[in-house]
mmCIF file of C-alpha atoms in Angstrom:
data_model
loop_
_atom_site.group_PDB
_atom_site.id
_atom_site.type_symbol
_atom_site.label_atom_id
_atom_site.label_comp_id
_atom_site.label_asym_id
_atom_site.label_seq_id
_atom_site.Cartn_x
_atom_site.Cartn_y
_atom_site.Cartn_z
ATOM 1 C CA UNK X 1 -0.159 0.076 0.110
ATOM 2 C CA UNK X 2 1.164 3.050 -1.567
ATOM 3 C CA UNK X 3 2.311 6.173 2.640
ATOM 4 C CA UNK X 4 -0.955 8.313 3.160
ATOM 5 C CA UNK X 5 -0.299 11.472 1.286
ATOM 6 C CA UNK X 6 2.118 14.743 2.647
ATOM 7 C CA UNK X 7 0.392 17.941 4.492
ATOM 8 C CA UNK X 8 -0.774 20.348 2.364
ATOM 9 C CA UNK X 9 1.211 23.763 1.375
ATOM 10 C CA UNK X 10 -1.168 26.371 -0.607
ATOM 11 C CA UNK X 11 0.332 28.468 -2.804
ATOM 12 C CA UNK X 12 -0.462 30.426 -5.867
ATOM 13 C CA UNK X 13 0.119 28.412 -8.490
ATOM 14 C CA UNK X 14 0.663 28.657 -12.476
ATOM 15 C CA UNK X 15 -2.202 27.888 -14.215
ATOM 16 C CA UNK X 16 -0.372 27.403 -17.701
ATOM 17 C CA UNK X 17 1.234 24.723 -15.204
ATOM 18 C CA UNK X 18 -1.602 22.889 -14.089
ATOM 19 C CA UNK X 19 -2.677 19.576 -16.029
ATOM 20 C CA UNK X 20 -6.551 18.187 -15.916
ATOM 21 C CA UNK X 21 -5.293 13.617 -16.200
ATOM 22 C CA UNK X 22 -9.602 12.750 -17.125
ATOM 23 C CA UNK X 23 -11.490 15.897 -17.927
ATOM 24 C CA UNK X 24 -14.866 16.389 -17.266
ATOM 25 C CA UNK X 25 -18.148 17.037 -19.662
ATOM 26 C CA UNK X 26 -19.575 19.808 -17.786
ATOM 27 C CA UNK X 27 -23.162 20.961 -17.593
ATOM 28 C CA UNK X 28 -22.951 24.697 -19.064
ATOM 29 C CA UNK X 29 -25.426 26.403 -17.500
ATOM 30 C CA UNK X 30 -24.143 25.193 -13.360
ATOM 31 C CA UNK X 31 -20.709 26.499 -15.050
ATOM 32 C CA UNK X 32 -21.531 29.578 -15.834
ATOM 33 C CA UNK X 33 -22.405 29.841 -12.089
ATOM 34 C CA UNK X 34 -19.844 28.703 -11.043
ATOM 35 C CA UNK X 35 -17.899 31.872 -12.741
ATOM 36 C CA UNK X 36 -20.036 34.294 -12.136
ATOM 37 C CA UNK X 37 -20.055 33.095 -8.194
ATOM 38 C CA UNK X 38 -15.734 33.052 -8.501
ATOM 39 C CA UNK X 39 -16.707 36.785 -10.454
ATOM 40 C CA UNK X 40 -18.607 38.291 -7.626
ATOM 41 C CA UNK X 41 -16.898 37.193 -4.411
ATOM 42 C CA UNK X 42 -14.228 35.250 -5.198
ATOM 43 C CA UNK X 43 -12.959 31.724 -5.112
ATOM 44 C CA UNK X 44 -14.036 30.171 -1.966
ATOM 45 C CA UNK X 45 -12.173 26.772 -1.691
ATOM 46 C CA UNK X 46 -8.424 26.509 -3.677
ATOM 47 C CA UNK X 47 -8.346 23.568 -5.854
ATOM 48 C CA UNK X 48 -6.151 20.511 -4.993
ATOM 49 C CA UNK X 49 -2.305 19.784 -6.923
ATOM 50 C CA UNK X 50 -0.160 18.043 -6.372
ATOM 51 C CA UNK X 51 3.613 18.577 -8.193
ATOM 52 C CA UNK X 52 5.195 16.295 -11.348
ATOM 53 C CA UNK X 53 8.372 16.790 -12.666
ATOM 54 C CA UNK X 54 8.000 19.297 -16.632
ATOM 55 C CA UNK X 55 9.779 17.294 -19.586
ATOM 56 C CA UNK X 56 11.016 21.584 -19.373
ATOM 57 C CA UNK X 57 12.968 21.302 -15.619
ATOM 58 C CA UNK X 58 10.093 22.978 -13.953
ATOM 59 C CA UNK X 59 7.795 21.679 -12.178
ATOM 60 C CA UNK X 60 4.179 20.642 -13.216
ATOM 61 C CA UNK X 61 1.642 19.360 -11.241
ATOM 62 C CA UNK X 62 -1.174 17.794 -11.934
ATOM 63 C CA UNK X 63 -4.901 18.252 -10.290
ATOM 64 C CA UNK X 64 -6.204 16.860 -7.643
ATOM 65 C CA UNK X 65 -9.381 17.913 -7.355
ATOM 66 C CA UNK X 66 -10.934 21.410 -8.840
ATOM 67 C CA UNK X 67 -11.619 20.770 -11.970
ATOM 68 C CA UNK X 68 -14.744 22.852 -12.380
ATOM 69 C CA UNK X 69 -13.030 26.182 -9.958
ATOM 70 C CA UNK X 70 -9.457 25.668 -12.457
ATOM 71 C CA UNK X 71 -11.422 26.010 -15.853
ATOM 72 C CA UNK X 72 -13.469 29.088 -14.751
ATOM 73 C CA UNK X 73 -10.477 31.009 -13.880
ATOM 74 C CA UNK X 74 -8.989 30.316 -17.141
ATOM 75 C CA UNK X 75 -12.260 31.686 -18.196
ATOM 76 C CA UNK X 76 -12.339 34.719 -16.311
ATOM 77 C CA UNK X 77 -9.005 35.241 -17.656
ATOM 78 C CA UNK X 78 -6.608 34.415 -14.471
ATOM 79 C CA UNK X 79 -2.721 33.371 -14.626
ATOM 80 C CA UNK X 80 -2.937 32.410 -11.314
ATOM 81 C CA UNK X 81 -4.701 29.659 -8.835
ATOM 82 C CA UNK X 82 -4.869 29.386 -5.095
ATOM 83 C CA UNK X 83 -4.072 26.065 -4.158
ATOM 84 C CA UNK X 84 -3.920 23.412 -1.812
ATOM 85 C CA UNK X 85 -0.067 20.643 -2.901
ATOM 86 C CA UNK X 86 -0.200 17.783 -1.424
ATOM 87 C CA UNK X 87 2.687 15.167 -2.012
ATOM 88 C CA UNK X 88 0.521 12.309 -3.700
ATOM 89 C CA UNK X 89 0.850 8.982 -6.330
ATOM 90 C CA UNK X 90 -1.883 8.458 -9.033
ATOM 91 C CA UNK X 91 -3.612 6.449 -6.993
ATOM 92 C CA UNK X 92 -3.561 8.950 -4.416
ATOM 93 C CA UNK X 93 -5.005 11.566 -5.665
ATOM 94 C CA UNK X 94 -7.173 9.647 -7.319
ATOM 95 C CA UNK X 95 -8.690 8.768 -4.223
ATOM 96 C CA UNK X 96 -8.645 12.047 -2.786
ATOM 97 C CA UNK X 97 -10.434 13.599 -5.974
ATOM 98 C CA UNK X 98 -13.423 10.268 -5.906
ATOM 99 C CA UNK X 99 -13.549 10.775 -2.073
ATOM 100 C CA UNK X 100 -14.157 15.036 -1.869
ATOM 101 C CA UNK X 101 -16.907 14.331 -5.107
ATOM 102 C CA UNK X 102 -18.127 11.766 -2.582
ATOM 103 C CA UNK X 103 -18.893 14.218 0.486
ATOM 104 C CA UNK X 104 -19.895 16.300 -2.142
ATOM 105 C CA UNK X 105 -22.952 14.254 -3.431
ATOM 106 C CA UNK X 106 -22.741 15.913 -6.799
ATOM 107 C CA UNK X 107 -20.703 13.194 -8.564
ATOM 108 C CA UNK X 108 -21.947 12.456 -11.910
ATOM 109 C CA UNK X 109 -22.478 7.799 -11.042
ATOM 110 C CA UNK X 110 -19.870 6.783 -13.764
ATOM 111 C CA UNK X 111 -17.375 9.177 -12.647
ATOM 112 C CA UNK X 112 -17.807 6.872 -8.956
ATOM 113 C CA UNK X 113 -18.544 3.789 -10.874
ATOM 114 C CA UNK X 114 -15.274 4.204 -12.509
ATOM 115 C CA UNK X 115 -13.277 5.605 -10.133
ATOM 116 C CA UNK X 116 -13.726 2.353 -8.541
ATOM 117 C CA UNK X 117 -13.591 -0.197 -11.350
ATOM 118 C CA UNK X 118 -10.054 1.905 -11.435
ATOM 119 C CA UNK X 119 -9.551 1.356 -7.829
ATOM 120 C CA UNK X 120 -10.430 -2.840 -8.031
ATOM 121 C CA UNK X 121 -8.168 -2.839 -11.490
ATOM 122 C CA UNK X 122 -5.058 -1.850 -9.344
ATOM 123 C CA UNK X 123 -5.347 -4.411 -6.996
ATOM 124 C CA UNK X 124 -7.532 -3.337 -4.126
ATOM 125 C CA UNK X 125 -10.206 -5.932 -2.494
ATOM 126 C CA UNK X 126 -13.534 -5.006 -2.457
ATOM 127 C CA UNK X 127 -12.989 -4.493 1.614
ATOM 128 C CA UNK X 128 -10.582 -2.170 0.846
ATOM 129 C CA UNK X 129 -12.157 -0.241 -1.821
ATOM 130 C CA UNK X 130 -15.249 0.395 0.946
ATOM 131 C CA UNK X 131 -13.173 1.202 3.522
ATOM 132 C CA UNK X 132 -11.587 4.606 1.233
ATOM 133 C CA UNK X 133 -14.967 5.372 -0.119
ATOM 134 C CA UNK X 134 -16.721 5.115 2.897
ATOM 135 C CA UNK X 135 -18.991 2.672 1.589
ATOM 136 C CA UNK X 136 -20.824 -0.216 2.565
ATOM 137 C CA UNK X 137 -18.773 -4.138 1.256
ATOM 138 C CA UNK X 138 -21.748 -5.748 0.052
ATOM 139 C CA UNK X 139 -22.554 -2.713 -2.080
ATOM 140 C CA UNK X 140 -19.033 -2.066 -3.840
ATOM 141 C CA UNK X 141 -19.191 -6.145 -4.715
ATOM 142 C CA UNK X 142 -21.898 -5.950 -6.705
ATOM 143 C CA UNK X 143 -21.513 -2.724 -8.037
ATOM 144 C CA UNK X 144 -18.661 -4.433 -9.629
ATOM 145 C CA UNK X 145 -20.613 -6.944 -10.772
ATOM 146 C CA UNK X 146 -22.430 -5.434 -12.819
ATOM 147 C CA UNK X 147 -19.092 -2.959 -13.763
ATOM 148 C CA UNK X 148 -17.589 -6.187 -15.171
ATOM 149 C CA UNK X 149 -21.203 -6.847 -17.443
ATOM 150 C CA UNK X 150 -20.976 -3.663 -19.195
ATOM 151 C CA UNK X 151 -24.274 -2.930 -17.050
ATOM 152 C CA UNK X 152 -23.680 1.307 -17.664
ATOM 153 C CA UNK X 153 -27.534 2.555 -17.706
ATOM 154 C CA UNK X 154 -28.261 -0.040 -14.668
ATOM 155 C CA UNK X 155 -25.823 1.072 -12.548
ATOM 156 C CA UNK X 156 -26.054 4.863 -13.172
ATOM 157 C CA UNK X 157 -30.255 3.588 -11.946
ATOM 158 C CA UNK X 158 -28.692 2.609 -8.855
ATOM 159 C CA UNK X 159 -26.683 5.571 -8.004
ATOM 160 C CA UNK X 160 -29.026 7.859 -8.924
ATOM 161 C CA UNK X 161 -31.833 5.933 -6.719
ATOM 162 C CA UNK X 162 -34.058 5.282 -9.073
ATOM 163 C CA UNK X 163 -34.495 1.546 -8.859
ATOM 164 C CA UNK X 164 -31.834 -0.654 -5.973
ATOM 165 C CA UNK X 165 -29.031 -2.856 -6.492
ATOM 166 C CA UNK X 166 -31.111 -5.830 -6.197
ATOM 167 C CA UNK X 167 -33.466 -5.348 -8.653
ATOM 168 C CA UNK X 168 -30.426 -4.519 -10.651
ATOM 169 C CA UNK X 169 -28.872 -7.033 -10.130
ATOM 170 C CA UNK X 170 -31.993 -9.002 -11.514
ATOM 171 C CA UNK X 171 -32.196 -7.811 -14.322
ATOM 172 C CA UNK X 172 -28.872 -8.344 -15.428
ATOM 173 C CA UNK X 173 -29.826 -11.976 -14.854
ATOM 174 C CA UNK X 174 -32.319 -12.245 -16.971
ATOM 175 C CA UNK X 175 -30.410 -10.765 -19.597
ATOM 176 C CA UNK X 176 -32.962 -10.775 -22.471
ATOM 177 C CA UNK X 177 -35.710 -12.154 -20.869
ATOM 178 C CA UNK X 178 -38.889 -10.215 -21.634
ATOM 179 C CA UNK X 179 -40.563 -12.990 -18.677
ATOM 180 C CA UNK X 180 -37.730 -12.786 -16.243
ATOM 181 C CA UNK X 181 -37.170 -9.200 -16.369
ATOM 182 C CA UNK X 182 -40.790 -8.695 -15.784
ATOM 183 C CA UNK X 183 -40.369 -10.854 -12.516
ATOM 184 C CA UNK X 184 -37.554 -8.959 -10.962
ATOM 185 C CA UNK X 185 -39.875 -5.249 -11.464
ATOM 186 C CA UNK X 186 -42.816 -7.598 -10.123
ATOM 187 C CA UNK X 187 -41.092 -8.764 -7.414
ATOM 188 C CA UNK X 188 -39.072 -5.198 -6.581
ATOM 189 C CA UNK X 189 -42.892 -3.552 -6.793
ATOM 190 C CA UNK X 190 -44.058 -6.613 -4.676
ATOM 191 C CA UNK X 191 -41.355 -5.920 -1.621
ATOM 192 C CA UNK X 192 -41.795 -1.837 -2.055
ATOM 193 C CA UNK X 193 -38.685 -1.188 -3.262
ATOM 194 C CA UNK X 194 -39.825 -0.054 -6.852
ATOM 195 C CA UNK X 195 -43.275 1.865 -6.954
ATOM 196 C CA UNK X 196 -44.632 4.892 -8.490
ATOM 197 C CA UNK X 197 -42.241 7.028 -10.748
ATOM 198 C CA UNK X 198 -39.591 5.061 -10.279
ATOM 199 C CA UNK X 199 -40.843 2.568 -11.494
ATOM 200 C CA UNK X 200 -42.220 3.521 -14.720
ATOM 201 C CA UNK X 201 -38.267 5.180 -15.648
ATOM 202 C CA UNK X 202 -37.422 1.371 -14.350
ATOM 203 C CA UNK X 203 -39.677 0.534 -17.178
ATOM 204 C CA UNK X 204 -38.146 2.674 -19.838
ATOM 205 C CA UNK X 205 -34.710 2.670 -19.009
ATOM 206 C CA UNK X 206 -35.336 -1.595 -19.835
ATOM 207 C CA UNK X 207 -36.160 -0.255 -23.632
ATOM 208 C CA UNK X 208 -34.024 1.898 -23.587
ATOM 209 C CA UNK X 209 -31.034 -1.154 -22.855
ATOM 210 C CA UNK X 210 -33.130 -3.630 -25.016
ATOM 211 C CA UNK X 211 -33.343 -0.770 -27.585
ATOM 212 C CA UNK X 212 -29.457 1.200 -27.517
ATOM 213 C CA UNK X 213 -27.323 -1.557 -25.642
ATOM 214 C CA UNK X 214 -26.419 -1.760 -21.926
ATOM 215 C CA UNK X 215 -23.786 1.465 -21.972
ATOM 216 C CA UNK X 216 -24.606 5.856 -22.255
ATOM 217 C CA UNK X 217 -21.162 6.017 -22.881
ATOM 218 C CA UNK X 218 -21.570 9.210 -26.224
ATOM 219 C CA UNK X 219 -18.560 9.072 -27.010
ATOM 220 C CA UNK X 220 -18.613 4.863 -28.245
ATOM 221 C CA UNK X 221 -21.958 5.702 -29.545
ATOM 222 C CA UNK X 222 -20.652 8.504 -31.840
ATOM 223 C CA UNK X 223 -17.513 6.476 -33.037
ATOM 224 C CA UNK X 224 -18.848 4.781 -36.386
ATOM 225 C CA UNK X 225 -18.715 0.637 -35.814
ATOM 226 C CA UNK X 226 -16.324 -1.736 -38.851
ATOM 227 C CA UNK X 227 -18.631 -3.029 -40.797
ATOM 228 C CA UNK X 228 -18.313 -7.063 -40.993
ATOM 229 C CA UNK X 229 -19.795 -10.406 -41.819
ATOM 230 C CA UNK X 230 -20.523 -11.500 -38.343
ATOM 231 C CA UNK X 231 -22.276 -7.469 -37.117
ATOM 232 C CA UNK X 232 -24.002 -7.563 -40.571
ATOM 233 C CA UNK X 233 -25.314 -10.955 -39.190
ATOM 234 C CA UNK X 234 -25.566 -10.155 -36.056
ATOM 235 C CA UNK X 235 -28.299 -6.465 -36.744
ATOM 236 C CA UNK X 236 -30.130 -8.994 -39.112
ATOM 237 C CA UNK X 237 -31.179 -11.478 -36.529
ATOM 238 C CA UNK X 238 -31.709 -8.803 -34.168
ATOM 239 C CA UNK X 239 -33.766 -7.205 -36.387
ATOM 240 C CA UNK X 240 -35.533 -10.464 -36.934
ATOM 241 C CA UNK X 241 -36.301 -11.053 -33.717
ATOM 242 C CA UNK X 242 -37.921 -7.695 -33.383
ATOM 243 C CA UNK X 243 -39.843 -8.326 -36.076
ATOM 244 C CA UNK X 244 -41.187 -11.560 -35.187
ATOM 245 C CA UNK X 245 -41.499 -10.061 -31.572
ATOM 246 C CA UNK X 246 -43.832 -7.399 -33.403
ATOM 247 C CA UNK X 247 -45.496 -10.255 -35.301
ATOM 248 C CA UNK X 248 -47.053 -12.070 -32.060
ATOM 249 C CA UNK X 249 -47.449 -9.046 -30.293
ATOM 250 C CA UNK X 250 -50.215 -8.280 -33.261
ATOM 251 C CA UNK X 251 -51.662 -11.705 -33.725
ATOM 252 C CA UNK X 252 -51.740 -12.071 -30.035
ATOM 253 C CA UNK X 253 -54.044 -8.144 -30.009
ATOM 254 C CA UNK X 254 -56.350 -9.027 -32.824
ATOM 255 C CA UNK X 255 -56.917 -12.588 -31.361
ATOM 256 C CA UNK X 256 -58.554 -10.169 -28.916
ATOM 257 C CA UNK X 257 -59.748 -8.442 -30.756
ATOM 258 C CA UNK X 258 -61.397 -11.065 -32.960
ATOM 259 C CA UNK X 259 -62.641 -12.625 -29.419
ATOM 260 C CA UNK X 260 -64.460 -9.354 -28.280
ATOM 261 C CA UNK X 261 -65.934 -8.690 -31.375
ATOM 262 C CA UNK X 262 -67.238 -12.483 -31.303
ATOM 263 C CA UNK X 263 -68.258 -11.950 -27.955
ATOM 264 C CA UNK X 264 -70.694 -9.320 -28.924
ATOM 265 C CA UNK X 265 -71.942 -10.784 -31.636
ATOM 266 C CA UNK X 266 -73.770 -13.391 -29.878
ATOM 267 C CA UNK X 267 -74.566 -10.949 -27.563
ATOM 268 C CA UNK X 268 -76.196 -8.413 -29.322
ATOM 269 C CA UNK X 269 -78.267 -11.507 -31.077
ATOM 270 C CA UNK X 270 -79.653 -12.148 -28.610
ATOM 271 C CA UNK X 271 -82.904 -9.924 -27.215
ATOM 272 C CA UNK X 272 -83.022 -9.878 -23.949
ATOM 273 C CA UNK X 273 -79.397 -8.750 -24.022
ATOM 274 C CA UNK X 274 -80.660 -5.448 -26.344
ATOM 275 C CA UNK X 275 -83.920 -4.825 -24.386
ATOM 276 C CA UNK X 276 -81.669 -4.574 -21.126
ATOM 277 C CA UNK X 277 -79.462 -1.941 -23.344
ATOM 278 C CA UNK X 278 -81.916 0.302 -24.341
ATOM 279 C CA UNK X 279 -83.457 0.139 -20.733
ATOM 280 C CA UNK X 280 -80.306 1.695 -19.623
ATOM 281 C CA UNK X 281 -79.581 4.075 -22.635
ATOM 282 C CA UNK X 282 -76.312 1.916 -23.863
ATOM 283 C CA UNK X 283 -77.696 0.950 -27.788
ATOM 284 C CA UNK X 284 -75.076 2.539 -29.725
ATOM 285 C CA UNK X 285 -71.680 1.663 -29.806
ATOM 286 C CA UNK X 286 -68.763 2.772 -32.344
ATOM 287 C CA UNK X 287 -68.746 2.387 -35.495
ATOM 288 C CA UNK X 288 -65.752 1.045 -35.838
ATOM 289 C CA UNK X 289 -66.613 -1.862 -33.728
ATOM 290 C CA UNK X 290 -70.052 -2.431 -35.510
ATOM 291 C CA UNK X 291 -67.989 -2.982 -38.997
ATOM 292 C CA UNK X 292 -65.686 -5.080 -36.429
ATOM 293 C CA UNK X 293 -68.778 -7.655 -35.346
ATOM 294 C CA UNK X 294 -70.201 -7.664 -38.948
ATOM 295 C CA UNK X 295 -66.887 -8.700 -39.941
ATOM 296 C CA UNK X 296 -66.485 -11.099 -37.996
ATOM 297 C CA UNK X 297 -70.345 -12.812 -38.488
ATOM 298 C CA UNK X 298 -69.458 -12.655 -42.264
ATOM 299 C CA UNK X 299 -66.428 -14.830 -42.062
ATOM 300 C CA UNK X 300 -68.122 -17.831 -39.587
#
């Protein structure tokens, strides 16, 4: 294990000497508010950096925490920024940034999940990761299972509180089996862990997962896929399966409609039933349904 980072030293650090190793996309509205706040009242909290030797012999810095504040200073045309300088390895720097984001509870879901996966890849056990970032061991283990399966959409839903972790694991285990997926949703509903708006959101998420895949990565979706024989066959098979499902659903709907039309035709042929309808003021039916009843009668 690496030693703990040394105590920080507050300095005015040149902006052009700070490197951001993993830049993130930012919400333009939120970033604009950050810029205006700093313009109006100044920087309330310094960023955190760790020193690294530069290729020109001068010291450079790697950003640990405060990318939004750093970007805001650059937008405002500043040349230096107050920074806490700590001695930390890349691993410790990543941990510090992850811990700060978790403490603020404003991290992006995939950012936290990627951080957990990175720590695991660096050799940390689920127990060690849980101790470092303050989450439960079983939670970390289950998150890593979903991450290994590429279930980004389910992971994001769990992190946003849209669905319980056990429901995400059940849906993952169901694969593309629609019946098992519905069973998982039913269990979550009956247990009270998935109700109301969240249940609707999860149903939409499952539909997007089926149509667009497990990943939410925009970068991946923008990359042109390589056209190969196997990919064409997979695409064709997927489309055939989708069409077959649509045909089955249409057939079931048609059979139900024929059954209802046939039943209504027999009821309407019963004089006692029609007299009862007239007495209740229900002696008219929609034109489309009347036509279907006639059609059923002609077919039989």
